[in-house]
PDB file of C-alpha atoms in Angstrom:
ATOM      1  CA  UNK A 237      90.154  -0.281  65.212  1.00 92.00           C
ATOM      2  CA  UNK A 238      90.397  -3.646  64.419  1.00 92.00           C
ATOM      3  CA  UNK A 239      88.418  -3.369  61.286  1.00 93.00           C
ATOM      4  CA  UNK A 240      90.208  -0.535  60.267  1.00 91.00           C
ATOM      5  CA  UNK A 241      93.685  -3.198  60.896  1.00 91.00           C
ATOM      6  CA  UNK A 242      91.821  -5.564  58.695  1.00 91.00           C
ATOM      7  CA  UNK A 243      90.947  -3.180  56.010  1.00 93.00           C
ATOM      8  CA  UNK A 244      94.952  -3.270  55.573  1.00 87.00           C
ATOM      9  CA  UNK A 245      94.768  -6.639  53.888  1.00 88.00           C
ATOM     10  CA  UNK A 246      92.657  -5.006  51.064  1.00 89.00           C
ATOM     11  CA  UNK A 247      95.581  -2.245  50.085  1.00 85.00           C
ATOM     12  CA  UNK A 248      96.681  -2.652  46.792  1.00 79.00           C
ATOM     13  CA  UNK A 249     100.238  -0.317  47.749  1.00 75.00           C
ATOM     14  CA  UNK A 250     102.583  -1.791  49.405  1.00 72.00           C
ATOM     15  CA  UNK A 251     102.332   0.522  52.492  1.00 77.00           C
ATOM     16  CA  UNK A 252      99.165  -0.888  54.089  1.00 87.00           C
ATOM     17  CA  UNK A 253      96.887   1.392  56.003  1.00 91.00           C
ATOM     18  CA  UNK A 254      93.506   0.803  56.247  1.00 95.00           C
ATOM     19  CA  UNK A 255      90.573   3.829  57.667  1.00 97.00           C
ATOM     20  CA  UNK A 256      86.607   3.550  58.346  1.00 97.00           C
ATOM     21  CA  UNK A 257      83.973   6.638  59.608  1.00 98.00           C
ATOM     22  CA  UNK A 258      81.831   5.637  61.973  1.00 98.00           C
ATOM     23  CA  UNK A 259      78.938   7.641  62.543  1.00 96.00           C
ATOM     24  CA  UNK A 260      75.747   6.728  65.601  1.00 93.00           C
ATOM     25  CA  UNK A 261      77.847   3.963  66.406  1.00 93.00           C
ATOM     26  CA  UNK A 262      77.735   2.345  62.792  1.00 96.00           C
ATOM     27  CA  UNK A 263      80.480   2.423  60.078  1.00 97.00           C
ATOM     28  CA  UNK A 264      79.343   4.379  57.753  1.00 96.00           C
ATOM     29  CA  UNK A 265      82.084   3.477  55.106  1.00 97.00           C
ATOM     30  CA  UNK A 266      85.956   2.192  54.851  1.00 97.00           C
ATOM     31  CA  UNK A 267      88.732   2.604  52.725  1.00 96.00           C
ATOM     32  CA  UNK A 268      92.279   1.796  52.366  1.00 94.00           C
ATOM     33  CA  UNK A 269      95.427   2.804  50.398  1.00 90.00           C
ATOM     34  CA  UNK A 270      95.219   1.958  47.059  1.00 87.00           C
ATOM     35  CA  UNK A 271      96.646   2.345  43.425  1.00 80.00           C
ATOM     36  CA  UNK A 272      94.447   4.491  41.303  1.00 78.00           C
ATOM     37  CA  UNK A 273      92.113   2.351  38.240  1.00 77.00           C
ATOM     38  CA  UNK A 274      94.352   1.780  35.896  1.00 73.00           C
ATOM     39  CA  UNK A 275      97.877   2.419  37.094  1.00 69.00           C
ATOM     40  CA  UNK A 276     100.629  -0.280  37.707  1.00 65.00           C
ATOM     41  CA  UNK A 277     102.600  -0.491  41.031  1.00 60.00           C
ATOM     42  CA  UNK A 278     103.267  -1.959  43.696  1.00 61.00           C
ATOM     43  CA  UNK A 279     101.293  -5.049  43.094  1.00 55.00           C
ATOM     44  CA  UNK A 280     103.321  -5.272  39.361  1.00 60.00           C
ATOM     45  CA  UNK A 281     106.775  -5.826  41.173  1.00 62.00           C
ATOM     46  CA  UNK A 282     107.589  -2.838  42.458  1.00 65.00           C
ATOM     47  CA  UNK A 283     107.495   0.923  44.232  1.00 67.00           C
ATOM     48  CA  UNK A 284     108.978   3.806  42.355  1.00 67.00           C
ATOM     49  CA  UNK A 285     108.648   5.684  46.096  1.00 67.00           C
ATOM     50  CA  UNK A 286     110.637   2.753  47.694  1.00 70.00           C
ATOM     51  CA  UNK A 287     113.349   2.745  44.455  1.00 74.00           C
ATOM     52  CA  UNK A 288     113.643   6.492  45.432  1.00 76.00           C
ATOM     53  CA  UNK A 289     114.226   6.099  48.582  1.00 74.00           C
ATOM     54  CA  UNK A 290     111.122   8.604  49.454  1.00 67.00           C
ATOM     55  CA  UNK A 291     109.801   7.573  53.077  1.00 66.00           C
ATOM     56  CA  UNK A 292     108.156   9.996  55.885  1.00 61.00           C
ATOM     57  CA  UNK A 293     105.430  10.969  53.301  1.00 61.00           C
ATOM     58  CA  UNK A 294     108.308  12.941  51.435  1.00 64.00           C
ATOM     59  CA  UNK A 295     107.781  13.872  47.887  1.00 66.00           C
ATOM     60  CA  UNK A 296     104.008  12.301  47.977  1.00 66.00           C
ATOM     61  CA  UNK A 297     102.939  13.088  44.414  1.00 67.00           C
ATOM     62  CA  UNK A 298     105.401  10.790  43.541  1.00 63.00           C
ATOM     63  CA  UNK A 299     103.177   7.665  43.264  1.00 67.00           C
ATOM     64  CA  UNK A 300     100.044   6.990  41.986  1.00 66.00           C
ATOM     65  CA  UNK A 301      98.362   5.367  45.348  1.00 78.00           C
ATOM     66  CA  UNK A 302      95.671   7.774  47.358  1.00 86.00           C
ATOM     67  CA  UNK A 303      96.292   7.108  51.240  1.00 89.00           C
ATOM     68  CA  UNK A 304      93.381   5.487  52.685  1.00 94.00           C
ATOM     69  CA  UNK A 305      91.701   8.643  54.295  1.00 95.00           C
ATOM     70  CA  UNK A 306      91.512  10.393  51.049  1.00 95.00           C
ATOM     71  CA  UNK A 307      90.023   7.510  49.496  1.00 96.00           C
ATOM     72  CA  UNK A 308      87.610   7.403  52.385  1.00 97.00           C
ATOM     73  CA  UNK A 309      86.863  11.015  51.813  1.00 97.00           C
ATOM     74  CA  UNK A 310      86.103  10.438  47.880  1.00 96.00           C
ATOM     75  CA  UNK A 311      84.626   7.388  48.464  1.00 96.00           C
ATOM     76  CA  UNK A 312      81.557   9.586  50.645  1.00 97.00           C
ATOM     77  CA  UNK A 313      81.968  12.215  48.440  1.00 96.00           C
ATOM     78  CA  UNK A 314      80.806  10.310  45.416  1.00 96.00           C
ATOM     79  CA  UNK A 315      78.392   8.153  47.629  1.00 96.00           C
ATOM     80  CA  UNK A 316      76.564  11.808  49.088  1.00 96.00           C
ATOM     81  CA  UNK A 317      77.590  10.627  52.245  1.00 96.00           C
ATOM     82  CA  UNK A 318      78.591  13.663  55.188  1.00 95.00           C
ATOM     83  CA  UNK A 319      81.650  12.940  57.183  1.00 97.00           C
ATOM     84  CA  UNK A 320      81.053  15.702  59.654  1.00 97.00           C
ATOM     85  CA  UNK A 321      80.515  14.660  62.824  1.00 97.00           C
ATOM     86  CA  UNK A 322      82.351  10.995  62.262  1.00 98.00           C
ATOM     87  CA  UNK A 323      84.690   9.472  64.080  1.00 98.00           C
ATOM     88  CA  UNK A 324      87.672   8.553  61.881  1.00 98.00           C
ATOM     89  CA  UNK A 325      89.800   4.665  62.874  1.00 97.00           C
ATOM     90  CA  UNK A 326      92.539   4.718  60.916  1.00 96.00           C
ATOM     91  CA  UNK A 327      95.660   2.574  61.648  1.00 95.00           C
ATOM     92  CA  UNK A 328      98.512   4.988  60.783  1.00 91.00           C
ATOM     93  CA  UNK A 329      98.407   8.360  62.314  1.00 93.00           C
ATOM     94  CA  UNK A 330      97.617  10.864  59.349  1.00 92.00           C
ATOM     95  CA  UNK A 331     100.190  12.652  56.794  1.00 86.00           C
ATOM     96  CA  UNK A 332     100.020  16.301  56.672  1.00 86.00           C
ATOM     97  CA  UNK A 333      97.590  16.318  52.956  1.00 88.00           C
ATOM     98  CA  UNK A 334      95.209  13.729  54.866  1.00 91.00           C
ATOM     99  CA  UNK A 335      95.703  15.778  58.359  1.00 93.00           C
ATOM    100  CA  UNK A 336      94.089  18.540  56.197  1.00 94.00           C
ATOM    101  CA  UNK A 337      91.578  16.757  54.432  1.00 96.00           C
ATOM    102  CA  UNK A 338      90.202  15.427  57.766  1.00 97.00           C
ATOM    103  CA  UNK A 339      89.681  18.635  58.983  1.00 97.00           C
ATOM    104  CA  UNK A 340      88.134  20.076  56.385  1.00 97.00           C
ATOM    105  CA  UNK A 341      85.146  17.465  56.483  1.00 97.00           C
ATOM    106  CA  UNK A 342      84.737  18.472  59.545  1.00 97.00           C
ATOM    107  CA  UNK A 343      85.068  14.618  61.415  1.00 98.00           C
ATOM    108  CA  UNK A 344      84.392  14.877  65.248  1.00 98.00           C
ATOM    109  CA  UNK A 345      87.571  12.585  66.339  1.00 98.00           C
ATOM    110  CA  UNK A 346      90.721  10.883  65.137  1.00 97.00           C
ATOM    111  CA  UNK A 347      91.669   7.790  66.570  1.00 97.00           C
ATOM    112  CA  UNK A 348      94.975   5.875  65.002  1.00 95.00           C
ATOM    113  CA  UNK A 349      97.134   2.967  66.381  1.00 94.00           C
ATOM    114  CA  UNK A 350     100.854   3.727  64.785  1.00 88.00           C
ATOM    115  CA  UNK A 351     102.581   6.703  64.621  1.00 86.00           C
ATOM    116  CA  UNK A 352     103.541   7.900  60.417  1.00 76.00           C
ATOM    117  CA  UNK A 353     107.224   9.047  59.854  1.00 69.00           C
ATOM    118  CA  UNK A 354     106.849  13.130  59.393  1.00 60.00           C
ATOM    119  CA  UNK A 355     103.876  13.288  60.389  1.00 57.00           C
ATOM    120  CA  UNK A 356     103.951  14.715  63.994  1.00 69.00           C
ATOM    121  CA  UNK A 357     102.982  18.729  62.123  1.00 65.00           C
ATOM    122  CA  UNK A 358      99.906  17.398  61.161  1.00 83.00           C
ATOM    123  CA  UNK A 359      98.486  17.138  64.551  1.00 90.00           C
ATOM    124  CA  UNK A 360      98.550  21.581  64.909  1.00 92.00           C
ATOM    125  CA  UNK A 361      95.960  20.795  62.105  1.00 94.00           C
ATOM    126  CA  UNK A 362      93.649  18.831  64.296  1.00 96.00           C
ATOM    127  CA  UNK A 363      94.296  20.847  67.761  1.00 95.00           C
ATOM    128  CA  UNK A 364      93.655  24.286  66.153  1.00 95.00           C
ATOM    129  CA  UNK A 365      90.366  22.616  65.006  1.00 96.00           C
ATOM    130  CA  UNK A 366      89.841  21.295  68.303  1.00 97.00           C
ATOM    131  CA  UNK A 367      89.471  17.868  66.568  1.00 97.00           C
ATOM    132  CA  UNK A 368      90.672  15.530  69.040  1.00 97.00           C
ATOM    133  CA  UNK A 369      93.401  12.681  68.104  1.00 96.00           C
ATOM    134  CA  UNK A 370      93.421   9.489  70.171  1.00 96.00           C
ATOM    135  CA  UNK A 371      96.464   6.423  70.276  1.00 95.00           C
ATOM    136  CA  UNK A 372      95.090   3.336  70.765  1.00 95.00           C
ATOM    137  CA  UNK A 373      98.055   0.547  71.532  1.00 90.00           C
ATOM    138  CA  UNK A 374      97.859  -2.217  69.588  1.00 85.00           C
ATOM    139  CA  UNK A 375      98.250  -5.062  72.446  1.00 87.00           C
ATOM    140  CA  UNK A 376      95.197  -2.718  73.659  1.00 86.00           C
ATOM    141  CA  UNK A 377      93.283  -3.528  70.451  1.00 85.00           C
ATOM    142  CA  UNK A 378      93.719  -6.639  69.856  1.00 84.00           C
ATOM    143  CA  UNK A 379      93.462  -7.791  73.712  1.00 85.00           C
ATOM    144  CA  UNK A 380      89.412  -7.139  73.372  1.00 70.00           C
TER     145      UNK A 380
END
């Protein structure tokens, strides 16, 4: 987890989350949020979500940032890389879209440190899976 914390310095939107798959004990890849190639946001002075007021992952295709899991899940998409079976460190619990996504590649277990405003329906996603989702504190994670 702390590497996933770390990964938050990279995040080019101003809501910093940062996610890596680890496979057989090795990460197999990382991501975090970030702008899309070619757009200008947050790092150009400001956030049309925070101008709008939009928090709790309201309204989310307002913006042009992909949330770090989604980015992680393109990112091994367009490296040939199979998620399935992973275990998924990602700092903020999941919104519903990433919840979802998550699922869908099949990952073997969820573990996240904060909790994401709105998000608390996208855990039915992972227990009807039977995907299980696991806090870790942060005094725990950065005590080790």
């Amino acid at each position: 987890m702390k590497q996933a914390c770390l990964l938050c310095d990279r995040a080019t939107c101003g809501y910093k989350v940062g996610c890596l798959a680890v496979k057989n004990g090795q990460i197999l890849l990382e991501a975090w949020n970030e702008t899309l190639p070619g757009e200008m946001y947050c790092q150009h002075g400001f956030c049309d979500r925070q101008k709008l007021g939009l928090t709790g992952g309201k309204q989310a295709e307002i913006g042009c940032a992909i949330h770090a899991e989604l980015n992680l899940i393109a990112k091994a998409a367009s490296k040939g890389l199979n998620l399935t079976d992973s275990d998924i460190y990602v700092t903020t619990f999941p919104c519903y879209i990433c919840s979802r996504a998550l699922v869908q590649a099949r990952v073997k277990k969820v573990f996240y440190m904060s909790d994401y405003a709105g998000s608390d329906g996208g855990r039915r996603f992972f227990e009807v899976a039977d995907i299980p989702i696991e806090q870790l504190k942060e005094d725990e994670v950065w005590s080790t």
